[in-house]
């Protein structure tokens, strides 16, 4: 399976601001327009520059992959 590609800005400062803004917006996910989906997206932007966030993102990715494989409708290779 091919890794998903997400376009990420080249400017480090912009990535940091965008990542933290997405996480902050995700915290108030109960409001309309913003949502909890913004937290993992913010972590993706921050994981480019932060080893700590990279480890958190990778752990979440592995956890989701394991849960996905246990679903009955997923075809195993």
Coordinates of C-alpha atoms in Angstrom, one line a residue:
X1 CA 0.0 0.0 0.0
X2 CA 1.3 3.4 -0.9
X3 CA 1.9 6.0 1.8
X4 CA -0.6 8.9 1.7
X5 CA 1.0 12.2 0.6
X6 CA -0.1 15.4 2.3
X7 CA 1.3 18.7 0.9
X8 CA 3.1 20.5 3.8
X9 CA 4.3 24.1 3.6
X10 CA 8.1 24.6 3.1
X11 CA 8.4 27.5 5.6
X12 CA 9.2 26.1 9.1
X13 CA 7.6 29.0 11.0
X14 CA 4.4 28.7 8.9
X15 CA 4.2 24.9 9.7
X16 CA 4.6 25.6 13.4
X17 CA 1.9 28.3 13.5
X18 CA -0.4 26.2 11.3
X19 CA 0.1 23.0 13.4
X20 CA -0.5 24.8 16.7
X21 CA -3.5 26.7 15.3
X22 CA -5.1 23.4 14.1
X23 CA -4.5 21.8 17.5
X24 CA -6.0 24.8 19.3
X25 CA -9.0 24.8 17.0
X26 CA -9.5 21.0 17.6
X27 CA -9.6 21.5 21.3
X28 CA -12.8 23.5 20.8
X29 CA -14.2 20.8 18.5
X30 CA -17.6 21.0 19.9
X31 CA -18.2 24.3 18.1
X32 CA -19.5 24.4 14.5
X33 CA -17.0 24.4 11.6
X34 CA -14.0 23.5 13.8
X35 CA -13.8 19.9 14.9
X36 CA -11.7 17.2 16.6
X37 CA -10.3 16.2 13.2
X38 CA -8.0 19.2 13.5
X39 CA -5.9 17.7 16.3
X40 CA -4.3 14.9 14.3
X41 CA -3.9 17.2 11.3
X42 CA -2.0 19.7 13.5
X43 CA 0.1 16.8 14.8
X44 CA 1.1 15.9 11.2
X45 CA 2.3 19.5 10.6
X46 CA 4.2 19.6 13.8
X47 CA 5.7 16.1 13.3
X48 CA 7.8 17.5 10.4
X49 CA 9.9 19.6 12.8
X50 CA 9.5 17.9 16.3
X51 CA 10.8 14.4 17.1
X52 CA 8.4 14.2 20.1
X53 CA 5.4 14.9 17.9
X54 CA 6.8 12.5 15.2
X55 CA 6.9 9.7 17.8
X56 CA 3.3 10.5 18.9
X57 CA 2.0 10.5 15.3
X58 CA 3.8 7.3 14.5
X59 CA 2.4 5.5 17.6
X60 CA -1.1 6.7 16.7
X61 CA -0.6 5.5 13.1
X62 CA 0.6 2.1 14.2
X63 CA -2.3 1.8 16.7
X64 CA -4.9 2.7 14.0
X65 CA -3.3 0.3 11.6
X66 CA -3.6 -2.6 14.1
X67 CA -7.2 -1.7 14.8
X68 CA -8.0 -1.5 11.1
X69 CA -6.5 -4.9 10.4
X70 CA -8.8 -6.5 13.0
X71 CA -12.0 -5.2 11.2
X72 CA -13.9 -8.1 9.6
X73 CA -14.3 -6.4 6.2
X74 CA -10.6 -5.7 5.7
X75 CA -9.0 -8.1 3.2
X76 CA -5.7 -9.5 4.4
X77 CA -2.9 -10.2 2.0

